[in-house]
mmCIF file of C-alpha atoms and ligand atoms in Angstrom:
data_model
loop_
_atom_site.group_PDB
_atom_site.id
_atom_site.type_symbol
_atom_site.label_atom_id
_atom_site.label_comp_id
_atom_site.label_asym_id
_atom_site.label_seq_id
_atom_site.Cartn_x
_atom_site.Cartn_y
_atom_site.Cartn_z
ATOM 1 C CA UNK A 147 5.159 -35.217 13.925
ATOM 2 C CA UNK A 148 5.939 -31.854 13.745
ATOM 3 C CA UNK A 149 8.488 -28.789 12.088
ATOM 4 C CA UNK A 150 11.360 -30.819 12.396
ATOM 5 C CA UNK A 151 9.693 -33.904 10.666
ATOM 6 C CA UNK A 152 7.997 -31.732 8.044
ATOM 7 C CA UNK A 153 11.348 -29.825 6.936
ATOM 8 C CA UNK A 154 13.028 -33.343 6.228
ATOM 9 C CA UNK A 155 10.427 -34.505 4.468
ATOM 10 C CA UNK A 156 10.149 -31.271 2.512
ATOM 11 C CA UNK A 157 13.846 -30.727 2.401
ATOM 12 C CA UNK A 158 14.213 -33.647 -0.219
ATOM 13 C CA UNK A 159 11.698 -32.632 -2.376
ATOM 14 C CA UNK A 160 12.985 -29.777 -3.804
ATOM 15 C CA UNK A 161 15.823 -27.348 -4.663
ATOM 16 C CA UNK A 162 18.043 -25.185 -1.896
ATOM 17 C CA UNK A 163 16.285 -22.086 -3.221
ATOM 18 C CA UNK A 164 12.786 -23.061 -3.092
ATOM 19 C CA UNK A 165 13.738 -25.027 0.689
ATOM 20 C CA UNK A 166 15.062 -21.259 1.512
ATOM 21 C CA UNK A 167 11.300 -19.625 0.499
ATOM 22 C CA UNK A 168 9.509 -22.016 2.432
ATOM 23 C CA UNK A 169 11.457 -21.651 5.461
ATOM 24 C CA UNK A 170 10.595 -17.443 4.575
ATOM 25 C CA UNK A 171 7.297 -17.918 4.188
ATOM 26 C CA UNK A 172 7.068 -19.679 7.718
ATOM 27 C CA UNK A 173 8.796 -17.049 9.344
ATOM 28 C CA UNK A 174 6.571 -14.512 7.670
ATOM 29 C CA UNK A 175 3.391 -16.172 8.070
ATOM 30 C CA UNK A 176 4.259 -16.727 11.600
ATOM 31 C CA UNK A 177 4.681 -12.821 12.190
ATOM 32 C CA UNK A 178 2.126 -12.013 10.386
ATOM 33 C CA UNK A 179 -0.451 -14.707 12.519
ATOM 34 C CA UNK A 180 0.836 -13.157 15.831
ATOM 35 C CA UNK A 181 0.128 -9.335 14.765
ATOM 36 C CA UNK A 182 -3.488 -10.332 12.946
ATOM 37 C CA UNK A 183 -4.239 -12.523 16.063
ATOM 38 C CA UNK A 184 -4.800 -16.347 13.930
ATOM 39 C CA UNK A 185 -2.777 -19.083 15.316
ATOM 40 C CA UNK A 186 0.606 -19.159 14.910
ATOM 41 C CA UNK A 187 0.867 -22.892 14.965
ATOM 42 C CA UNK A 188 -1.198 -23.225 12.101
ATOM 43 C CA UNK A 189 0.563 -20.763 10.028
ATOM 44 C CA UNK A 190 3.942 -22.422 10.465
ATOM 45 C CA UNK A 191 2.205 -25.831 9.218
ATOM 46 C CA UNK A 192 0.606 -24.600 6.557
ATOM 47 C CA UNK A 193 3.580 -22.464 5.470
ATOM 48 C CA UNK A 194 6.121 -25.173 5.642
ATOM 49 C CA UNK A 195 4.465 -27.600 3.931
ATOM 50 C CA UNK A 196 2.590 -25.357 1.426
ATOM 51 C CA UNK A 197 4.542 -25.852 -1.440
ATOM 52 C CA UNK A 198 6.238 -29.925 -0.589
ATOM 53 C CA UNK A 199 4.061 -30.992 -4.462
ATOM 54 C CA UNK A 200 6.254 -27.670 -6.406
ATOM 55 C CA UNK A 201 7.784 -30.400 -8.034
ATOM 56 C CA UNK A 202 6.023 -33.894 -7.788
ATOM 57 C CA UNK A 203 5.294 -35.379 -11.343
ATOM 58 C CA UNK A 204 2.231 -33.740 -12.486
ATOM 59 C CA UNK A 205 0.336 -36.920 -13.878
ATOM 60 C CA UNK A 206 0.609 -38.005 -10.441
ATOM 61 C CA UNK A 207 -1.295 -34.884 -9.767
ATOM 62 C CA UNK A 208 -3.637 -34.996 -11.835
ATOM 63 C CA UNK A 209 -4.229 -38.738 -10.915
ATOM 64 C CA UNK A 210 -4.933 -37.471 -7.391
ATOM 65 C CA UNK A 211 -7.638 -34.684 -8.235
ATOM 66 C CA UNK A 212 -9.202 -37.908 -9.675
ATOM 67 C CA UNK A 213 -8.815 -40.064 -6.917
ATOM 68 C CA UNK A 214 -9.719 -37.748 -4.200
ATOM 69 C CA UNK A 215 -12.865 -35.989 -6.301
ATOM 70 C CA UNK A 216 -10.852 -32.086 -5.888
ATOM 71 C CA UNK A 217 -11.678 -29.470 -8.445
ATOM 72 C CA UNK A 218 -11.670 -31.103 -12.003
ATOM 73 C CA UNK A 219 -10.823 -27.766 -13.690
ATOM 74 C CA UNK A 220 -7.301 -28.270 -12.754
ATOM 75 C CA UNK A 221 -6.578 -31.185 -14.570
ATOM 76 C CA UNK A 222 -4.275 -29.372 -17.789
ATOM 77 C CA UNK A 223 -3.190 -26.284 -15.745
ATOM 78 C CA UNK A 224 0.227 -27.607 -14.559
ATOM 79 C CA UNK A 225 2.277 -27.860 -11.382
ATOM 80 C CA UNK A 226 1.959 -24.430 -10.610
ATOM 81 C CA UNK A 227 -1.665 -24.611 -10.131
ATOM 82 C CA UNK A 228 -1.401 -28.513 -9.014
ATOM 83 C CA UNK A 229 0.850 -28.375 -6.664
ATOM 84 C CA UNK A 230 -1.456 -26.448 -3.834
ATOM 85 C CA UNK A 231 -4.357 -28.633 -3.710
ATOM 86 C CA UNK A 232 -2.116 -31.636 -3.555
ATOM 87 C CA UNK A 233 -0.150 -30.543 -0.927
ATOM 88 C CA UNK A 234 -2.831 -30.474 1.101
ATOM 89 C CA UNK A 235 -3.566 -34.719 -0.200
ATOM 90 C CA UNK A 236 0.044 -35.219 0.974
ATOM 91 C CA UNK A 237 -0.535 -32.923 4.545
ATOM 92 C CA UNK A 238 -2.760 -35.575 5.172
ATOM 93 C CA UNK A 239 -1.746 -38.742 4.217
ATOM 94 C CA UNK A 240 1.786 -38.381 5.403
ATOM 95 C CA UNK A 241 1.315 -36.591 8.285
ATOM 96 C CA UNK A 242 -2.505 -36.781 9.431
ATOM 97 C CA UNK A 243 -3.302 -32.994 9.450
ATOM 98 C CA UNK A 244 -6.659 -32.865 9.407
ATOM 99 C CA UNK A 245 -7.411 -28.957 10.609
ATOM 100 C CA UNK A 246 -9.508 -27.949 7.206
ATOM 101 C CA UNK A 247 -8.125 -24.172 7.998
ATOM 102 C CA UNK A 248 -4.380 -25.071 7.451
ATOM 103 C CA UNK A 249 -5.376 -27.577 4.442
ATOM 104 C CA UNK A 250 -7.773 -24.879 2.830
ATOM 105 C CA UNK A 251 -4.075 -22.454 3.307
ATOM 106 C CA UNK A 252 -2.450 -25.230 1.542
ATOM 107 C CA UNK A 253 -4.905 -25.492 -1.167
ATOM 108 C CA UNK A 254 -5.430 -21.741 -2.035
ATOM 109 C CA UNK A 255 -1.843 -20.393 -1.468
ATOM 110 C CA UNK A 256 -1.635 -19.834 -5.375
ATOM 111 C CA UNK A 257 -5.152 -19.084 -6.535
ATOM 112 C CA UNK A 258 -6.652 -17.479 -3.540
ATOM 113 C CA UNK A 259 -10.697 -17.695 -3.691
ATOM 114 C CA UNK A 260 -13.826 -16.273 -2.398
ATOM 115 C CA UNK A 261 -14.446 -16.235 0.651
ATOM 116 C CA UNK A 262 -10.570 -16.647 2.336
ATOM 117 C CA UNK A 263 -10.051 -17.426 6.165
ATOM 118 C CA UNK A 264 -7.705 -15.408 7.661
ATOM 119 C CA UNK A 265 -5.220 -18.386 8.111
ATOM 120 C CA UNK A 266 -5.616 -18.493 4.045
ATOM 121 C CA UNK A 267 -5.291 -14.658 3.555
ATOM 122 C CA UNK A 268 -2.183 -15.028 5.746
ATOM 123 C CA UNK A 269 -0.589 -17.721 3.941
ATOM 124 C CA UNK A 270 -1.110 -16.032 0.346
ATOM 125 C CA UNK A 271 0.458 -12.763 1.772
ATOM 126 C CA UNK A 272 3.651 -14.752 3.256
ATOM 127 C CA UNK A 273 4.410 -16.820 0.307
ATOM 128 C CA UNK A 274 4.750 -13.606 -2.048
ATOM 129 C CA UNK A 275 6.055 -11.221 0.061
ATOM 130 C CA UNK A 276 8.666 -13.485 1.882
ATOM 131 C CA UNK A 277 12.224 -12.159 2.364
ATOM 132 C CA UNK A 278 13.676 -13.758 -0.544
ATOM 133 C CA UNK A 279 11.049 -12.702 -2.837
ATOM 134 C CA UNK A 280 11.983 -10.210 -5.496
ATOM 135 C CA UNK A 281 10.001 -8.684 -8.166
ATOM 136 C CA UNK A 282 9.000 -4.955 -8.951
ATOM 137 C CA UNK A 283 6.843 -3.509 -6.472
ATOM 138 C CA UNK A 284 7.787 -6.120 -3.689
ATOM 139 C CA UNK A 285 8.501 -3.537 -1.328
ATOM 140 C CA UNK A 286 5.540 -0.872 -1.808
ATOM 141 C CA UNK A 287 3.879 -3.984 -0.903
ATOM 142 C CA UNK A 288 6.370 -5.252 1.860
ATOM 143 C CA UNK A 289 5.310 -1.894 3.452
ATOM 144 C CA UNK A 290 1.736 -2.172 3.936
ATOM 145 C CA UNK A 291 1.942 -6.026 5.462
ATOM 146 C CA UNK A 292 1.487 -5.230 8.676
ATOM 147 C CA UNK A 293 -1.368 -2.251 8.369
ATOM 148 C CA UNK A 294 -4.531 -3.975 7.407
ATOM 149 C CA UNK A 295 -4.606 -7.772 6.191
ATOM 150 C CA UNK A 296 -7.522 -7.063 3.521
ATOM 151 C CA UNK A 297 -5.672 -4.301 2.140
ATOM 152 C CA UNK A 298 -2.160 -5.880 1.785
ATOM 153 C CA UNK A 299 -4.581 -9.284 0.527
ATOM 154 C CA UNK A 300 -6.073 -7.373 -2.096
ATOM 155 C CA UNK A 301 -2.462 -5.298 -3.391
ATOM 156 C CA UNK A 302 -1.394 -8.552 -3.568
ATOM 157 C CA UNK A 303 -4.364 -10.048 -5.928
ATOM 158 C CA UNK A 304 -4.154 -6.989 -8.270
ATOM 159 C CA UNK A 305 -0.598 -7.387 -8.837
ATOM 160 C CA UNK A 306 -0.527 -11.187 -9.237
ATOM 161 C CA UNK A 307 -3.680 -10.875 -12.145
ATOM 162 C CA UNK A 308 -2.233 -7.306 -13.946
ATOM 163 C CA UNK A 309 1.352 -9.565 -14.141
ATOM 164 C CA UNK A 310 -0.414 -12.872 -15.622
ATOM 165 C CA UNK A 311 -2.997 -10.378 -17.807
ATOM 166 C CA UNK A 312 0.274 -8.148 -18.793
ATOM 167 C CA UNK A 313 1.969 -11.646 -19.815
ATOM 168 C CA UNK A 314 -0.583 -12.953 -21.670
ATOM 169 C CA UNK A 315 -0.830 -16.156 -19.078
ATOM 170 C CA UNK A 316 -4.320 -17.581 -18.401
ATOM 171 C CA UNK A 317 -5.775 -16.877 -15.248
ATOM 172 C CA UNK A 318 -7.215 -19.805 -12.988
ATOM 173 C CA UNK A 319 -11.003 -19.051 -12.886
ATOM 174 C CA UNK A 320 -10.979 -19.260 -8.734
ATOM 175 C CA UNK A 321 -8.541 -15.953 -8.619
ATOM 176 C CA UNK A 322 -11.206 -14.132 -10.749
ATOM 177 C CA UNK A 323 -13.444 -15.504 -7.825
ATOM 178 C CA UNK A 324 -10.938 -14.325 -5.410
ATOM 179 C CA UNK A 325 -10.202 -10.906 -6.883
ATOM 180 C CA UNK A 326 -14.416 -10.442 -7.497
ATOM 181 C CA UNK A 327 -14.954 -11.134 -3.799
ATOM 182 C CA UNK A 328 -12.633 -8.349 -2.922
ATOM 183 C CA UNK A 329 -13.910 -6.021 -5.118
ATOM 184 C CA UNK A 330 -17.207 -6.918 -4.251
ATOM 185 C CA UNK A 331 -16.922 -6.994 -0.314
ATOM 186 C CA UNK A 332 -14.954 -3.380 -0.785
ATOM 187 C CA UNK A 333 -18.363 -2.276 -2.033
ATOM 188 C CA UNK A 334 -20.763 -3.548 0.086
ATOM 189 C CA UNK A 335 -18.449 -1.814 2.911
HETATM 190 FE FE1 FE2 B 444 3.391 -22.514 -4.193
HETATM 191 FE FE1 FE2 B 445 5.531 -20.821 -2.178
#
């Protein structure tokens, strides 16, 4: 098993335009493993298959946070904060990845949380600041990817919570987690 497998099996799961941001996020998350030094191999899994539950029936979603005991809070929160966790379900079961770095990318690419790996950090980074991403400030943030993972980590946090907050849009209570942990580790620097 490998790319070629997991871009089949991704391919048919979801539209040309969200197939084209996956296959930008792996090439971003690839360059941006080599110049932070995490392994590149693990960033391409992780990116590729990060979003293959975007747009699996969400009461099969929720039935797996049941099943498999992950975070009750997300049962009533959707697909777009479904769809991470149980990507990493579907990692394993299809495929057998078992490397609890790459799954924990998987899980977190939308929420983010205390306490990220670099792999994780990585992954969040890619999948909003991918090539075919567009949104105000993309590029201000585009610029700083490569100068000092933290740093782009955090711009990236702030703008994803001031866009939910400035759209009224509850905010999942592990990116308050996330975003405290940055604030907080910024202080104890
Ligand atoms: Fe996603
Ligand atoms: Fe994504």
């Amino acid at each position: 098993m490998g790319r070629l497998d997991y871009l089949a099996y991704i391919k048919e799961r979801m539209p040309q335009k969200r197939y084209m941001h996956t296959l930008g996020v792996e090439e971003t998350a690839m360059k941006l493993a080599k110049h932070y030094g995490a392994s590149v191999e693990a960033a391409q899994t992780a990116a590729i298959l990060h979003d293959v539950a975007k747009y699996a029936d969400v009461a099969w979603m929720e039935q797996i946070v049941r099943d498999e005991q992950l975070d009750m809070r997300l049962i009533g929160w959707g697909s777009e904060l479904l769809h991470g966790p149980v990507a990493a379900v579907i990692a394993t079961r299809e495929f057998g990845i078992t490397d609890e770095d790459v799954l924990n990318a998987m899980r977190y690419h939308t929420t983010g949380r205390a306490n990220m790996s670099n792999l994780e950090k990585i992954l969040y980074v890619a999948d909003m600041l991918e090539p075919n991403r567009q949104f105000p400030g993309v590029d201000e943030l585009r610029e700083m990817m490569y100068d000092d993972l933290n740093d782009v980590l955090e711009a990236c946090v702030k703008h994803s919570l001031t866009h939910l907050i400035a759209s009224g849009i509850a905010v999942f209570p592990q990116s308050i987690e996330c975003y405290n942990d940055l604030m907080s580790s910024e202080r104890n620097l």
